[in-house]
Coordinates of C-alpha atoms in Angstrom, one line a residue:
M190 CA 27.0 -51.9 14.4
I191 CA 25.0 -49.0 16.0
A192 CA 23.3 -46.7 13.5
G193 CA 22.0 -43.4 14.6
I194 CA 19.2 -41.9 12.4
V195 CA 18.3 -38.3 12.6
G196 CA 15.0 -37.6 11.0
L197 CA 12.5 -40.4 10.7
G198 CA 10.6 -39.5 7.6
L199 CA 10.6 -41.6 4.4
I200 CA 14.4 -41.4 3.9
G201 CA 15.4 -41.8 7.6
A202 CA 12.9 -44.5 8.4
S203 CA 13.9 -46.5 5.4
F204 CA 17.5 -46.4 6.6
A205 CA 16.3 -47.5 10.1
K206 CA 14.4 -50.4 8.6
A207 CA 17.3 -51.5 6.5
Y208 CA 19.8 -51.4 9.3
K209 CA 17.4 -53.2 11.7
E210 CA 16.6 -55.9 9.2
A211 CA 20.4 -56.5 8.8
G212 CA 20.6 -57.1 12.5
H213 CA 22.0 -53.9 13.8
T214 CA 21.1 -51.6 16.6
V215 CA 19.2 -48.5 15.6
L216 CA 18.9 -45.3 17.6
G217 CA 16.6 -42.7 16.2
W218 CA 15.6 -39.0 16.7
N219 CA 12.8 -37.0 15.2
R220 CA 11.5 -33.6 15.8
S221 CA 8.0 -35.0 16.4
K222 CA 7.8 -37.9 18.8
S223 CA 5.0 -39.7 17.0
A224 CA 7.4 -41.0 14.3
L225 CA 9.9 -42.3 16.9
D226 CA 7.2 -43.9 19.0
Y227 CA 5.7 -45.6 16.0
L228 CA 9.0 -47.0 14.8
K229 CA 9.9 -48.2 18.3
L230 CA 6.5 -49.9 18.4
T231 CA 7.2 -51.7 15.1
G232 CA 10.7 -52.6 16.3
D233 CA 12.5 -50.7 13.6
V234 CA 14.1 -48.3 16.2
D235 CA 15.6 -49.7 19.4
D236 CA 15.8 -46.4 21.4
E237 CA 16.0 -42.7 21.2
L238 CA 19.1 -41.1 19.9
T239 CA 20.0 -38.4 22.4
M240 CA 23.0 -36.1 22.2
E241 CA 24.7 -38.1 25.0
R242 CA 24.5 -41.3 22.9
L243 CA 25.9 -39.9 19.6
H244 CA 29.4 -41.1 20.5
E245 CA 28.2 -44.7 20.7
C246 CA 27.2 -44.8 17.1
D247 CA 29.3 -46.2 14.3
I248 CA 27.4 -44.2 11.7
V249 CA 25.0 -41.2 12.1
I250 CA 22.7 -40.5 9.1
I251 CA 21.0 -37.1 9.1
S252 CA 18.0 -37.1 6.9
V253 CA 16.2 -33.8 7.4
Y254 CA 15.9 -30.6 5.3
P255 CA 19.1 -28.7 4.7
D256 CA 18.5 -25.8 7.1
A257 CA 17.4 -28.3 9.8
C258 CA 20.5 -30.4 9.1
I259 CA 22.7 -27.4 9.7
E260 CA 20.9 -26.6 12.9
Y261 CA 21.3 -30.2 14.1
L262 CA 25.0 -30.3 13.2
E263 CA 25.7 -27.1 15.1
K264 CA 24.0 -28.4 18.2
A265 CA 25.4 -32.0 18.0
A266 CA 29.0 -31.2 17.0
P267 CA 30.3 -31.1 20.6
Y268 CA 28.8 -34.5 21.3
F269 CA 30.3 -36.4 18.3
S270 CA 33.4 -38.3 19.0
S271 CA 36.0 -39.5 16.5
K272 CA 34.1 -42.9 16.3
P273 CA 31.0 -42.2 14.1
V274 CA 31.0 -41.3 10.4
V275 CA 28.4 -38.6 10.1
I276 CA 26.6 -38.5 6.8
D277 CA 23.8 -36.0 5.7
C278 CA 21.2 -37.0 3.1
C279 CA 20.2 -33.6 1.9
G280 CA 19.2 -32.9 -1.7
T281 CA 21.7 -30.1 -2.0
K282 CA 25.3 -30.2 -0.9
R283 CA 27.2 -26.9 -1.0
K284 CA 25.6 -25.2 2.0
V285 CA 25.4 -28.2 4.2
T286 CA 28.9 -29.6 3.5
E287 CA 30.5 -26.2 4.1
V288 CA 29.1 -26.1 7.6
G289 CA 29.6 -29.9 8.2
F290 CA 33.3 -29.8 7.1
K291 CA 34.0 -26.7 9.3
L292 CA 32.4 -28.3 12.4
A293 CA 34.1 -31.6 11.8
D294 CA 37.5 -29.9 11.7
E295 CA 36.7 -27.9 14.8
Y296 CA 35.4 -30.8 16.9
G297 CA 37.3 -33.7 15.5
F298 CA 34.7 -35.9 14.0
T299 CA 34.3 -37.3 10.4
F300 CA 31.7 -35.7 8.2
V301 CA 30.8 -36.9 4.7
G302 CA 28.1 -35.3 2.5
G303 CA 25.7 -37.9 1.0
H304 CA 22.7 -38.1 -1.3
P305 CA 20.8 -41.4 -1.7
M306 CA 19.3 -41.4 -5.2
A307 CA 16.1 -43.1 -4.2
G308 CA 12.6 -42.3 -3.0
T309 CA 8.9 -42.1 -3.9
H310 CA 6.4 -39.3 -4.4
N311 CA 5.0 -40.3 -0.9
S312 CA 6.5 -38.9 2.2
G313 CA 6.5 -39.9 5.8
Y314 CA 7.7 -42.9 7.9
K315 CA 4.6 -45.0 7.0
Y316 CA 5.8 -45.3 3.5
A317 CA 9.4 -46.3 4.5
K318 CA 10.7 -49.6 3.2
A319 CA 13.8 -51.7 4.2
D320 CA 14.7 -52.2 0.5
M321 CA 14.2 -48.5 -0.5
Y322 CA 17.9 -48.2 -1.4
K323 CA 18.5 -51.7 -2.7
G324 CA 20.4 -51.3 -6.0
A325 CA 20.1 -47.5 -6.0
P326 CA 23.1 -45.1 -6.4
M327 CA 24.6 -43.3 -3.4
V328 CA 26.5 -40.1 -4.0
L329 CA 29.2 -39.1 -1.4
V330 CA 30.8 -35.7 -1.0
P331 CA 34.0 -35.9 1.1
N332 CA 36.1 -33.0 2.3
G333 CA 38.8 -32.8 -0.4
E334 CA 40.5 -35.8 -1.8
P335 CA 39.3 -38.8 0.3
S336 CA 41.6 -41.5 1.6
I337 CA 41.0 -45.1 0.5
K338 CA 40.6 -46.0 4.1
L339 CA 37.8 -43.5 4.7
L340 CA 35.9 -44.5 1.5
S341 CA 36.3 -48.2 2.3
H342 CA 35.1 -47.6 5.9
T343 CA 32.1 -45.5 4.7
K344 CA 31.1 -48.1 2.2
E345 CA 31.2 -50.8 4.9
L346 CA 29.0 -48.7 7.1
L347 CA 26.5 -48.1 4.4
A348 CA 26.4 -51.7 3.3
P349 CA 23.2 -52.6 5.1
A350 CA 21.2 -50.2 3.0
G351 CA 22.1 -52.2 -0.1
F352 CA 23.2 -49.5 -2.5
G353 CA 24.0 -50.6 -6.0
S354 CA 26.7 -48.1 -6.6
I355 CA 28.6 -45.4 -4.7
S356 CA 30.1 -42.5 -6.5
V357 CA 32.3 -39.6 -5.2
T358 CA 32.1 -36.0 -6.3
T359 CA 32.3 -32.4 -5.1
A360 CA 29.5 -30.4 -3.6
E361 CA 29.6 -28.0 -6.6
K362 CA 29.4 -30.8 -9.2
H363 CA 26.6 -32.5 -7.2
D364 CA 24.5 -29.5 -7.1
E365 CA 25.1 -28.7 -10.8
M366 CA 24.0 -32.3 -11.8
I367 CA 21.1 -32.5 -9.4
A368 CA 19.6 -29.3 -10.8
F369 CA 19.2 -31.2 -14.1
T370 CA 18.5 -34.8 -13.1
S371 CA 16.0 -34.1 -10.2
Q372 CA 15.1 -30.5 -9.5
L373 CA 14.2 -29.5 -13.1
A374 CA 12.0 -32.6 -13.5
H375 CA 10.0 -31.6 -10.4
V376 CA 9.5 -28.1 -11.6
V377 CA 8.4 -29.2 -15.0
S378 CA 6.1 -31.9 -13.7
N379 CA 4.5 -29.5 -11.2
A380 CA 4.0 -26.8 -13.9
Y381 CA 2.7 -29.3 -16.5
I382 CA -0.1 -30.4 -14.3
K383 CA -1.4 -26.8 -13.9
S384 CA -2.9 -26.9 -17.4
P385 CA -6.8 -26.6 -17.2
T386 CA -6.9 -29.7 -19.4
A387 CA -5.5 -31.8 -16.5
R388 CA -8.9 -31.8 -14.9
E389 CA -10.5 -33.3 -18.0
H390 CA -7.9 -35.8 -19.0
K391 CA -9.6 -38.9 -17.6
G392 CA -9.9 -41.6 -20.3
F393 CA -7.3 -39.8 -22.5
S394 CA -4.1 -40.6 -20.7
A395 CA -1.6 -43.4 -20.5
G396 CA 2.0 -44.0 -19.6
S397 CA 3.5 -40.7 -20.9
Y398 CA 1.0 -38.7 -18.8
K399 CA 1.8 -40.7 -15.7
D400 CA 5.6 -40.4 -16.2
M401 CA 5.3 -36.6 -16.6
T402 CA 3.1 -36.0 -13.6
R403 CA 4.5 -38.5 -11.0
V404 CA 6.7 -36.1 -9.2
A405 CA 4.2 -33.2 -9.3
W406 CA 3.0 -34.9 -6.1
L407 CA 5.8 -33.4 -4.0
N408 CA 6.5 -31.9 -0.6
P409 CA 6.2 -28.2 -1.3
E410 CA 8.2 -27.0 1.8
M411 CA 11.1 -29.3 1.2
W412 CA 11.4 -28.8 -2.6
A413 CA 11.1 -25.0 -2.2
E414 CA 14.0 -25.0 0.1
L415 CA 16.1 -27.2 -2.2
F416 CA 15.2 -25.1 -5.3
L417 CA 16.2 -21.9 -3.6
E418 CA 19.5 -23.2 -2.2
N419 CA 20.4 -24.4 -5.7
G420 CA 18.8 -21.5 -7.5
D421 CA 21.8 -20.6 -9.6
N422 CA 22.1 -24.0 -11.2
L423 CA 18.3 -24.5 -11.4
I424 CA 17.7 -21.2 -13.2
K425 CA 20.5 -22.1 -15.7
E426 CA 18.6 -25.4 -16.5
L427 CA 15.3 -23.6 -16.7
D428 CA 16.6 -21.0 -19.1
I429 CA 17.9 -23.8 -21.4
L430 CA 14.6 -25.6 -21.2
V431 CA 12.6 -22.4 -22.0
E432 CA 14.9 -21.6 -24.9
N433 CA 14.4 -25.2 -26.3
L434 CA 10.6 -25.1 -25.8
D435 CA 10.4 -21.8 -27.6
Q436 CA 12.0 -23.4 -30.7
Y437 CA 9.3 -26.1 -30.7
R438 CA 6.6 -23.5 -30.3
T439 CA 7.9 -21.4 -33.1
A440 CA 8.1 -24.4 -35.5
I441 CA 4.6 -25.5 -34.7
R442 CA 3.1 -21.9 -34.9
E443 CA 4.8 -21.4 -38.3
N444 CA 3.7 -24.8 -39.5
D445 CA 7.4 -25.6 -40.2
K446 CA 7.4 -29.4 -40.5
E447 CA 11.0 -29.6 -41.6
E448 CA 12.2 -27.7 -38.6
L449 CA 10.0 -29.6 -36.2
V450 CA 11.3 -32.9 -37.6
R451 CA 14.8 -31.7 -37.1
L452 CA 14.1 -30.6 -33.5
L453 CA 12.4 -33.9 -32.7
D454 CA 15.2 -36.0 -34.3
D455 CA 17.8 -34.0 -32.4
G456 CA 16.1 -34.9 -29.1
R457 CA 15.7 -38.6 -30.1
K458 CA 19.4 -38.8 -31.0
I459 CA 20.5 -37.3 -27.7
K460 CA 18.3 -39.6 -25.8
A461 CA 19.8 -42.6 -27.6
E462 CA 23.3 -41.3 -27.0
V463 CA 22.8 -40.8 -23.2
D464 CA 21.1 -44.2 -22.9
G465 CA 24.0 -45.8 -24.7
R466 CA 22.0 -47.1 -27.6

């Protein structure tokens, strides 16, 4: 198999390492040459992925920011043949897949939206790992109702990454869900750490603090772009959170233990329910 990887940061370089470790040929492209040169030196990328070589690939994985992904798709569309399955790995799906599906129809290539549900708070190719996706979920967003043949072929092409599960959804449902499961958590973590008390916490914190603040260490440019592209869904989740927090604040301010116990118990029950306990 020949895998083309566009964008050699944490996500793209981890794909490159996984495919190379599985014995496949990896072609890579990155806006800055340093990442490509480094991964060629380590043997994780065999050669540069030029426009002229896109048609050689069995799979092309685009792992850059949404706007950059759209820009790349518009430039590369005339060079894709019917051979590769082109998959983006952007954190939002509506804007990217709208352009991807349109270009795929126009130029006759196969495009599937994708989102690997894995990563770390670190960014950059130096933190990439061949087992980054091992056991992790992968979300696919096909154009309309996908054929069994397309899904089966796509799963085979993604097999070297080692995903634990692959689910299929729409761009709209993806963005709605990701606003809650990922984007809201990053906003809350980033806002939480802004308390003046954060600078004095040493010696007073344990697991809960670490869990709450882990994703505050984020890439501001990338997450700002993702938040704004999914602003409607994220604002909805933020409004729900603010309303819920206000109930806790009111109960504490009014020294209403009965209400506070009710609120806490409701949250505990919902957590038990969603965890299947």
